[in-house]
Amino acid sequence: MTSPSVSVESVTKRFSGHTAVNKLSLDVYPGGIFGLLGPNGAGKSTTIRLIMGILEPDQGKVSLFGSSDGSRKLSARIGYLPEERGLYKKMKVLDHLIFLGETKGISRGDARRRALAWLERLGIADWALKKVEDLSKGMQQKVQFAGALLHDPDLVILDEPFSGLDPVNAQVMKDIVVGIAKAGRTVLFSTHVMEQAERMCDRIAIIARGETVVSGTVAQVKADFGGRHVALGFSHDRERATAILADPRLIARVDDYGASAELKMADGADPEQLLAALVREGVGLRRFEVVEPSLQAIFIAKVGADPAAIPLPAGVAA
Amino acid sequence: MKKIFAVIRREFVERVRTKAFVISTVLLPVFMVLMVLLPGLMMSGGDRTRNVAVVDASGGGLGQPVGKVLEAATFGDAEGAKPRYRVQVFPADAASLAQVRDGLIAKTGFAKGRQHDGWDGVLVLADNTLASGKLTYYGDNVTSPESMSRLRRDVSEALAGVRLAKSGVDQALVSKAMAPADLDTTKVSDGKLTGQSGKASFMIAYFMGFVLYLATLIYGQQTMTSVIEEKTSRIMEVLTSSLTPFQMLLGKVLGVGLAGLTQMAIWVGSAFVLGSQGARLAGAFGVSAEAARSFAIPGIAPSLLVVFLLYFALGFLLYGALYAAIGAMCNTIQETQQYAIFVTMFVLVGFFAVFALIKDPTGTLGVTMSYIPFFSPFTMPVRWSMTSVPLLQLCVSLALMVLALLACVWLAARIYRTGILMYGKKPSWGELWRWIRA
């Protein structure tokens, strides 16, 4: 087996008494997209900063491409988009990209050519000679994105790359990320948006409170989670379903979205029983589908941090 | 190395492009031109011939000799120079003195074209003037110290002449004996004449000290501010992933320094042009060349220029590194003040030491201060310009300076490494010490 592009071995990082990352381990193998998932404050950014060598771990070891030289020596092979976007506000977009390219060790002429190509690709070529501060936030993010990818890195590390983007731009960025992975390079990105991770990632690690909760390929994680899941869509008389959804003999867990819900069936309960019960009560259904558990559902079940989920009444469950 | 160069280029280009840089670069030479022209323009009013009425109540005919001496006084020594005074003597006695005097005073102070027979001043010679030397002048220019000391000197000369003549000394001998001494000063260095006058040395020393002081404060603060900006804009995080703290620090200090040097070069260059072409320029503005020459910018000896540039570069980098380190420690400009005051104090002490040195360039204070790296950039060029400094002293001082610079850059890089990613809390002195040791 090839050595992992990123290997984090039992790393711990504390900040003045509070442990941000606790004995966390993960391996990112070359090729494909690796999703680092977790709620806010789970330690995603800290983990990424540890990988980038921006922070030093208190314990444990980080190696990149099988070497522990640190990201700075290998910076020509790594592209990094930090969570906190930062650009020199007064610089012109093109100059800025050229400078970022130079800090990665590519020549000025080369950097200029690549910067222009990227600006073209991201649809902001007209802004090349404008100052960064004149750009909208979304455009600035694109510029920074281009800066991280300018030197064709083998490993791309993106911290919340899609946050703050409108759907059109998010789509553009997603296509680029998928393209990078298809070209055989490795992408590691963090997000708290599960739908995105589910559609894009080959492998994921869910972390919470600085520890790994689940990791593996998406299929594997879903299979391990087990159980039978039903996705419901309501068209009318939603309130008549309330009693059925609260029945612990039928349903183990509800992830309620109002007009729709994702359910985990109780052990021994049958989806057909549920459908019959709902029809009997006269609940208007738009959708009734037996599904794989979504990452969202797994995430909520494992982390239990999503306030949108309805907790089961404790007395009934007992 | 290539990466440091990229950082230097960015710092330099982005700084030189700003409006503030362009404006300040242009404004100072404009200011210098005004400095050359203004004294000339202001003095052009000062060489007007004054109408002086001499009221002679001495009873001994003192009025005539005084009037003669005053009429002989001219502006400058040149042939056909303008006379200082136009004199008319009014004889009076003790009884009519007050009346004559008050009549003349009533016409005084209108001389600037408003009243043609008006006076600029009235000089009253009393009966005891010759014996006691006491006399009174009423005029509109009594607040001008230069005019008054000139007048006192001219009248004293006249009185001395009259007294000597009364004792039977020949008039020709008197004027010969009264010829004033004219002192010209020239600096000697290594037993050779440097061709600089004492005043010129002082000017150069002062100018150099001032340039370094200004450059250190302005560009040191700029270095500090730009580190803070990088921290608040979070660009630091991208940079640290590809550059070492040392590369970032050195690139920044050198880049800002280079921008500063460019500005200084433009300023010094325009000062030289003014120095050599000042008279012609003044002529173009209708100011007499002589008046412009009073603010001539002296030429600078090549050896002094080398010494100055060496110390300038070293001092600039030393303080730049310190300011950058302070920037790395803090999150806002306000926070930096608490630390920056220490560095600024060093700069101030160094600069004000120049004034002490100008009085006594070879004293213990001067020699000691030119060994201390924080002060030597200010003191050594001054000593070099004013006295002859032993070569050994120069070498030791330079070596100490280089050592201190390396130590400071090392120290600053240590602080930088940790500080640039520290947001929020300001470090305590203890934490700072840990950053350096880490």
Short mmCIF file of N, CA, C and O in Angstrom, two decimals, chain B residues 43-151:
data_model
loop_
_atom_site.label_atom_id
_atom_site.label_comp_id
_atom_site.label_asym_id
_atom_site.label_seq_id
_atom_site.Cartn_x
_atom_site.Cartn_y
_atom_site.Cartn_z
N MET B 43 14.52 88.26 3.43
CA MET B 43 15.63 89.18 3.65
C MET B 43 15.63 90.30 2.62
O MET B 43 16.23 91.33 2.85
N SER B 44 14.97 90.06 1.50
CA SER B 44 15.00 91.09 0.47
C SER B 44 14.37 92.39 0.98
O SER B 44 14.67 93.47 0.51
N GLY B 45 13.51 92.27 2.01
CA GLY B 45 12.95 93.47 2.63
C GLY B 45 13.94 94.11 3.58
O GLY B 45 13.87 95.28 3.90
N GLY B 46 14.89 93.33 4.04
CA GLY B 46 15.82 93.77 5.08
C GLY B 46 16.95 94.65 4.57
O GLY B 46 17.60 95.33 5.36
N ASP B 47 17.18 94.63 3.27
CA ASP B 47 18.32 95.42 2.80
C ASP B 47 17.84 96.76 2.20
O ASP B 47 18.40 97.27 1.25
N ARG B 48 16.78 97.29 2.79
CA ARG B 48 16.27 98.59 2.38
C ARG B 48 17.07 99.68 3.10
O ARG B 48 17.38 99.56 4.28
N THR B 49 17.38 100.73 2.40
CA THR B 49 18.08 101.87 3.03
C THR B 49 17.11 102.61 3.95
O THR B 49 15.98 102.89 3.55
N ARG B 50 17.55 102.83 5.17
CA ARG B 50 16.65 103.43 6.16
C ARG B 50 16.89 104.94 6.31
O ARG B 50 18.04 105.38 6.32
N ASN B 51 15.82 105.65 6.43
CA ASN B 51 15.92 107.09 6.69
C ASN B 51 16.08 107.32 8.18
O ASN B 51 15.19 106.96 8.94
N VAL B 52 17.22 107.88 8.57
CA VAL B 52 17.45 108.11 9.99
C VAL B 52 17.67 109.60 10.24
O VAL B 52 18.48 110.24 9.56
N ALA B 53 16.92 110.11 11.17
CA ALA B 53 17.12 111.51 11.58
C ALA B 53 18.00 111.51 12.82
O ALA B 53 17.71 110.81 13.79
N VAL B 54 19.11 112.25 12.76
CA VAL B 54 19.97 112.33 13.93
C VAL B 54 19.74 113.69 14.60
O VAL B 54 19.97 114.73 13.99
N VAL B 55 19.23 113.66 15.83
CA VAL B 55 19.00 114.91 16.57
C VAL B 55 20.24 115.16 17.42
O VAL B 55 20.55 114.37 18.31
N ASP B 56 20.96 116.22 17.10
CA ASP B 56 22.24 116.46 17.78
C ASP B 56 22.06 117.50 18.87
O ASP B 56 22.08 118.70 18.63
N ALA B 57 21.89 117.03 20.09
CA ALA B 57 21.79 117.94 21.23
C ALA B 57 23.04 117.82 22.09
O ALA B 57 23.01 118.11 23.29
N SER B 58 24.11 117.35 21.51
CA SER B 58 25.32 117.09 22.28
C SER B 58 26.05 118.39 22.59
O SER B 58 26.83 118.46 23.54
N GLY B 59 25.81 119.35 21.75
CA GLY B 59 26.48 120.61 21.95
C GLY B 59 27.93 120.59 21.48
O GLY B 59 28.54 121.63 21.29
N GLY B 60 28.46 119.45 21.23
CA GLY B 60 29.86 119.34 20.82
C GLY B 60 30.03 118.98 19.36
O GLY B 60 31.09 118.51 18.94
N GLY B 61 28.98 119.09 18.56
CA GLY B 61 29.08 118.77 17.12
C GLY B 61 29.27 117.29 16.86
O GLY B 61 29.90 116.89 15.89
N LEU B 62 28.69 116.49 17.72
CA LEU B 62 28.80 115.03 17.56
C LEU B 62 28.02 114.53 16.35
O LEU B 62 28.34 113.51 15.76
N GLY B 63 26.98 115.25 15.99
CA GLY B 63 26.08 114.83 14.90
C GLY B 63 26.80 114.56 13.59
O GLY B 63 26.52 113.56 12.94
N GLN B 64 27.72 115.44 13.21
CA GLN B 64 28.37 115.29 11.91
C GLN B 64 29.16 113.99 11.79
O GLN B 64 28.92 113.21 10.86
N PRO B 65 30.13 113.72 12.71
CA PRO B 65 30.89 112.45 12.58
C PRO B 65 30.01 111.20 12.65
O PRO B 65 30.21 110.25 11.88
N VAL B 66 28.98 111.21 13.52
CA VAL B 66 28.09 110.05 13.61
C VAL B 66 27.37 109.84 12.28
O VAL B 66 27.31 108.74 11.73
N GLY B 67 26.82 110.95 11.77
CA GLY B 67 26.13 110.87 10.48
C GLY B 67 27.03 110.34 9.39
O GLY B 67 26.62 109.51 8.57
N LYS B 68 28.32 110.76 9.39
CA LYS B 68 29.24 110.33 8.34
C LYS B 68 29.49 108.83 8.40
O LYS B 68 29.46 108.13 7.38
N VAL B 69 29.72 108.35 9.64
CA VAL B 69 29.98 106.90 9.79
C VAL B 69 28.75 106.10 9.35
O VAL B 69 28.86 105.09 8.65
N LEU B 70 27.58 106.59 9.75
CA LEU B 70 26.36 105.85 9.39
C LEU B 70 26.17 105.83 7.87
O LEU B 70 25.79 104.81 7.29
N GLU B 71 26.44 106.95 7.24
CA GLU B 71 26.26 107.01 5.78
C GLU B 71 27.23 106.10 5.06
O GLU B 71 26.96 105.64 3.95
N ALA B 72 28.40 105.86 5.70
CA ALA B 72 29.41 105.02 5.05
C ALA B 72 29.07 103.53 5.16
O ALA B 72 29.59 102.71 4.41
N ALA B 73 28.19 103.18 6.10
CA ALA B 73 27.86 101.75 6.30
C ALA B 73 27.03 101.25 5.11
O ALA B 73 26.11 101.92 4.65
N THR B 74 27.42 100.09 4.59
CA THR B 74 26.72 99.53 3.43
C THR B 74 26.29 98.08 3.71
O THR B 74 26.75 97.47 4.68
N PHE B 75 25.40 97.56 2.85
CA PHE B 75 25.04 96.12 2.92
C PHE B 75 26.10 95.34 2.18
O PHE B 75 26.22 95.45 0.96
N GLY B 76 26.90 94.55 2.90
CA GLY B 76 27.95 93.77 2.25
C GLY B 76 29.15 94.66 1.94
O GLY B 76 29.12 95.89 2.10
N ASP B 77 30.21 94.01 1.48
CA ASP B 77 31.47 94.73 1.28
C ASP B 77 31.68 95.08 -0.19
O ASP B 77 32.66 95.72 -0.55
N ALA B 78 30.80 94.62 -1.05
CA ALA B 78 31.04 94.78 -2.48
C ALA B 78 31.07 96.26 -2.90
O ALA B 78 30.50 97.11 -2.21
N GLU B 79 31.75 96.50 -4.00
CA GLU B 79 31.82 97.85 -4.58
C GLU B 79 30.41 98.29 -4.97
O GLU B 79 29.65 97.51 -5.54
N GLY B 80 30.06 99.49 -4.63
CA GLY B 80 28.75 100.02 -5.01
C GLY B 80 27.59 99.35 -4.28
O GLY B 80 26.47 99.32 -4.78
N ALA B 81 27.88 98.78 -3.08
CA ALA B 81 26.80 98.15 -2.32
C ALA B 81 25.84 99.23 -1.80
O ALA B 81 26.21 100.39 -1.68
N LYS B 82 24.63 98.79 -1.50
CA LYS B 82 23.60 99.73 -1.06
C LYS B 82 23.95 100.32 0.31
O LYS B 82 24.36 99.56 1.21
N PRO B 83 23.78 101.60 0.52
CA PRO B 83 24.03 102.15 1.85
C PRO B 83 22.93 101.71 2.81
O PRO B 83 21.79 101.50 2.40
N ARG B 84 23.31 101.56 4.08
CA ARG B 84 22.33 101.12 5.07
C ARG B 84 21.40 102.26 5.50
O ARG B 84 20.23 102.03 5.78
N TYR B 85 22.00 103.48 5.63
CA TYR B 85 21.20 104.59 6.17
C TYR B 85 21.29 105.80 5.27
O TYR B 85 22.30 106.05 4.61
N ARG B 86 20.18 106.54 5.23
CA ARG B 86 20.19 107.87 4.65
C ARG B 86 20.00 108.82 5.84
O ARG B 86 18.99 108.71 6.55
N VAL B 87 21.01 109.66 6.08
CA VAL B 87 21.04 110.40 7.35
C VAL B 87 20.81 111.88 7.15
O VAL B 87 21.30 112.47 6.18
N GLN B 88 20.06 112.48 8.05
CA GLN B 88 19.95 113.94 8.09
C GLN B 88 20.13 114.38 9.54
O GLN B 88 19.51 113.80 10.43
N VAL B 89 21.01 115.36 9.75
CA VAL B 89 21.29 115.79 11.11
C VAL B 89 20.45 117.03 11.45
O VAL B 89 20.38 117.97 10.67
N PHE B 90 19.78 116.99 12.61
CA PHE B 90 18.99 118.12 13.11
C PHE B 90 19.66 118.65 14.36
O PHE B 90 19.60 118.00 15.38
N PRO B 91 20.28 119.86 14.27
CA PRO B 91 20.90 120.39 15.49
C PRO B 91 19.81 120.84 16.46
O PRO B 91 18.75 121.30 16.04
N ALA B 92 20.07 120.70 17.74
CA ALA B 92 19.12 121.12 18.78
C ALA B 92 19.91 121.45 20.03
O ALA B 92 21.09 121.10 20.13
N ASP B 93 19.28 122.16 20.97
CA ASP B 93 19.92 122.35 22.27
C ASP B 93 19.01 121.78 23.34
O ASP B 93 17.92 121.27 23.04
N ALA B 94 19.48 121.85 24.57
CA ALA B 94 18.74 121.20 25.66
C ALA B 94 17.30 121.68 25.74
O ALA B 94 16.40 120.91 26.05
N ALA B 95 17.08 122.98 25.40
CA ALA B 95 15.73 123.54 25.51
C ALA B 95 14.82 123.03 24.41
O ALA B 95 13.67 122.63 24.66
N SER B 96 15.31 123.00 23.16
CA SER B 96 14.44 122.63 22.04
C SER B 96 14.45 121.13 21.75
O SER B 96 13.75 120.66 20.85
N LEU B 97 15.27 120.37 22.50
CA LEU B 97 15.43 118.95 22.20
C LEU B 97 14.10 118.20 22.12
O LEU B 97 13.80 117.55 21.12
N ALA B 98 13.29 118.36 23.18
CA ALA B 98 12.04 117.62 23.24
C ALA B 98 11.14 117.95 22.06
O ALA B 98 10.55 117.05 21.43
N GLN B 99 11.09 119.22 21.71
CA GLN B 99 10.21 119.67 20.62
C GLN B 99 10.65 119.08 19.29
O GLN B 99 9.84 118.52 18.54
N VAL B 100 11.96 119.21 18.98
CA VAL B 100 12.50 118.68 17.72
C VAL B 100 12.28 117.17 17.64
O VAL B 100 11.83 116.63 16.63
N ARG B 101 12.63 116.53 18.78
CA ARG B 101 12.54 115.06 18.81
C ARG B 101 11.10 114.60 18.54
O ARG B 101 10.85 113.78 17.68
N ASP B 102 10.13 115.21 19.29
CA ASP B 102 8.74 114.77 19.15
C ASP B 102 8.20 115.06 17.76
O ASP B 102 7.43 114.27 17.21
N GLY B 103 8.65 116.18 17.18
CA GLY B 103 8.23 116.49 15.81
C GLY B 103 8.69 115.43 14.83
O GLY B 103 7.93 115.00 13.95
N LEU B 104 9.91 114.97 15.02
CA LEU B 104 10.44 113.94 14.12
C LEU B 104 9.75 112.57 14.36
O LEU B 104 9.42 111.86 13.43
N ILE B 105 9.53 112.27 15.64
CA ILE B 105 8.91 110.97 15.97
C ILE B 105 7.51 110.89 15.35
O ILE B 105 7.09 109.83 14.88
N ALA B 106 6.83 112.05 15.31
CA ALA B 106 5.49 112.07 14.72
C ALA B 106 5.51 111.66 13.25
O ALA B 106 4.49 111.22 12.71
N LYS B 107 6.65 111.79 12.61
CA LYS B 107 6.75 111.42 11.20
C LYS B 107 7.45 110.08 11.02
O LYS B 107 7.85 109.73 9.91
N THR B 108 7.62 109.37 12.12
CA THR B 108 8.38 108.11 12.04
C THR B 108 7.43 106.91 11.90
O THR B 108 6.33 106.92 12.47
N GLY B 109 7.90 105.92 11.18
CA GLY B 109 7.10 104.70 11.04
C GLY B 109 6.25 104.69 9.79
O GLY B 109 5.47 103.79 9.57
N PHE B 110 6.40 105.71 8.92
CA PHE B 110 5.61 105.75 7.67
C PHE B 110 6.47 105.56 6.44
O PHE B 110 6.02 105.73 5.34
N ALA B 111 7.72 105.17 6.65
CA ALA B 111 8.68 105.28 5.56
C ALA B 111 8.39 104.37 4.38
O ALA B 111 8.86 104.62 3.29
N LYS B 112 7.61 103.34 4.59
CA LYS B 112 7.44 102.39 3.49
C LYS B 112 6.50 102.93 2.42
O LYS B 112 5.49 102.31 2.08
N GLY B 113 6.80 104.10 1.94
CA GLY B 113 6.08 104.64 0.79
C GLY B 113 4.83 105.41 1.12
O GLY B 113 4.24 106.06 0.27
N ARG B 114 4.37 105.37 2.38
CA ARG B 114 3.11 106.06 2.66
C ARG B 114 3.31 107.56 2.84
O ARG B 114 2.44 108.34 2.49
N GLN B 115 4.43 107.90 3.38
CA GLN B 115 4.69 109.33 3.57
C GLN B 115 6.13 109.59 3.19
O GLN B 115 7.04 109.08 3.83
N HIS B 116 6.34 110.34 2.14
CA HIS B 116 7.67 110.37 1.55
C HIS B 116 8.73 111.03 2.40
O HIS B 116 9.89 110.65 2.35
N ASP B 117 8.32 112.01 3.23
CA ASP B 117 9.35 112.63 4.05
C ASP B 117 9.42 112.00 5.44
O ASP B 117 9.98 112.55 6.36
N GLY B 118 8.84 110.79 5.59
CA GLY B 118 8.83 110.11 6.88
C GLY B 118 10.18 109.49 7.22
O GLY B 118 11.05 109.35 6.37
N TRP B 119 10.33 109.12 8.50
CA TRP B 119 11.57 108.53 8.99
C TRP B 119 11.35 107.10 9.42
O TRP B 119 10.26 106.70 9.80
N ASP B 120 12.45 106.34 9.33
CA ASP B 120 12.42 104.99 9.90
C ASP B 120 12.82 105.03 11.37
O ASP B 120 12.42 104.18 12.14
N GLY B 121 13.64 106.00 11.69
CA GLY B 121 14.08 106.08 13.07
C GLY B 121 14.68 107.44 13.41
O GLY B 121 15.09 108.18 12.53
N VAL B 122 14.65 107.72 14.70
CA VAL B 122 15.21 108.98 15.18
C VAL B 122 16.28 108.65 16.22
O VAL B 122 16.01 107.95 17.19
N LEU B 123 17.51 109.14 15.96
CA LEU B 123 18.62 108.86 16.87
C LEU B 123 18.90 110.15 17.62
O LEU B 123 19.16 111.19 17.02
N VAL B 124 18.81 110.10 18.96
CA VAL B 124 18.98 111.31 19.75
C VAL B 124 20.32 111.28 20.49
O VAL B 124 20.59 110.35 21.26
N LEU B 125 21.19 112.27 20.18
CA LEU B 125 22.46 112.37 20.86
C LEU B 125 22.32 113.44 21.95
O LEU B 125 22.06 114.60 21.65
N ALA B 126 22.47 113.04 23.21
CA ALA B 126 22.32 114.01 24.32
C ALA B 126 23.68 114.62 24.67
O ALA B 126 24.70 114.23 24.11
N ASP B 127 23.68 115.57 25.63
CA ASP B 127 24.93 116.26 25.92
C ASP B 127 25.95 115.36 26.61
O ASP B 127 27.14 115.61 26.56
N ASN B 128 25.47 114.28 27.24
CA ASN B 128 26.44 113.41 27.90
C ASN B 128 26.78 112.18 27.07
O ASN B 128 27.40 111.25 27.54
N THR B 129 26.31 112.15 25.81
CA THR B 129 26.49 110.95 24.99
C THR B 129 27.97 110.61 24.79
O THR B 129 28.38 109.47 24.93
N LEU B 130 28.75 111.63 24.50
CA LEU B 130 30.15 111.34 24.20
C LEU B 130 30.86 110.77 25.42
O LEU B 130 31.65 109.82 25.30
N ALA B 131 30.55 111.32 26.60
CA ALA B 131 31.23 110.86 27.81
C ALA B 131 30.72 109.48 28.25
O ALA B 131 31.50 108.56 28.47
N SER B 132 29.38 109.32 28.31
CA SER B 132 28.83 108.09 28.89
C SER B 132 28.51 107.04 27.83
O SER B 132 28.33 105.86 28.14
N GLY B 133 28.41 107.43 26.57
CA GLY B 133 28.04 106.47 25.52
C GLY B 133 26.55 106.23 25.47
O GLY B 133 26.07 105.38 24.74
N LYS B 134 25.78 107.00 26.28
CA LYS B 134 24.33 106.77 26.31
C LYS B 134 23.63 107.59 25.23
O LYS B 134 23.89 108.80 25.10
N LEU B 135 22.79 106.97 24.47
CA LEU B 135 21.97 107.69 23.50
C LEU B 135 20.70 106.90 23.23
O LEU B 135 20.61 105.73 23.62
N THR B 136 19.73 107.52 22.60
CA THR B 136 18.44 106.86 22.43
C THR B 136 18.07 106.78 20.95
O THR B 136 18.35 107.70 20.18
N TYR B 137 17.46 105.64 20.58
CA TYR B 137 16.99 105.46 19.22
C TYR B 137 15.50 105.16 19.26
O TYR B 137 15.05 104.29 20.01
N TYR B 138 14.72 105.93 18.51
CA TYR B 138 13.28 105.66 18.39
C TYR B 138 13.05 105.20 16.96
O TYR B 138 13.43 105.91 16.02
N GLY B 139 12.47 104.01 16.79
CA GLY B 139 12.29 103.56 15.40
C GLY B 139 11.27 102.45 15.27
O GLY B 139 10.79 101.91 16.29
N ASP B 140 10.92 102.11 14.03
CA ASP B 140 9.95 101.04 13.81
C ASP B 140 10.64 99.69 13.70
O ASP B 140 9.99 98.66 13.62
N ASN B 141 11.97 99.68 13.68
CA ASN B 141 12.67 98.40 13.54
C ASN B 141 13.44 98.02 14.80
O ASN B 141 14.39 97.26 14.74
N VAL B 142 13.02 98.56 15.96
CA VAL B 142 13.77 98.28 17.19
C VAL B 142 13.66 96.81 17.61
O VAL B 142 14.48 96.33 18.38
N THR B 143 12.64 96.08 17.10
CA THR B 143 12.50 94.68 17.52
C THR B 143 13.40 93.76 16.71
O THR B 143 13.48 92.58 17.00
N SER B 144 14.04 94.29 15.68
CA SER B 144 14.92 93.42 14.89
C SER B 144 16.32 93.41 15.50
O SER B 144 17.02 94.42 15.45
N PRO B 145 16.72 92.29 16.12
CA PRO B 145 18.00 92.26 16.82
C PRO B 145 19.17 92.53 15.87
O PRO B 145 20.14 93.18 16.25
N GLU B 146 19.01 92.05 14.62
CA GLU B 146 20.13 92.23 13.71
C GLU B 146 20.33 93.71 13.38
O GLU B 146 21.45 94.23 13.46
N SER B 147 19.23 94.42 13.07
CA SER B 147 19.33 95.85 12.74
C SER B 147 19.90 96.63 13.92
O SER B 147 20.72 97.52 13.76
N MET B 148 19.44 96.27 15.14
CA MET B 148 19.85 97.03 16.32
C MET B 148 21.32 96.83 16.64
O MET B 148 22.05 97.76 16.98
N SER B 149 21.79 95.55 16.53
CA SER B 149 23.20 95.32 16.84
C SER B 149 24.07 95.99 15.78
O SER B 149 25.15 96.50 16.07
N ARG B 150 23.58 96.01 14.56
CA ARG B 150 24.30 96.70 13.48
C ARG B 150 24.41 98.19 13.83
O ARG B 150 25.49 98.79 13.75
N LEU B 151 23.27 98.76 14.24
CA LEU B 151 23.23 100.19 14.54
C LEU B 151 24.15 100.51 15.70
O LEU B 151 24.90 101.48 15.67
#
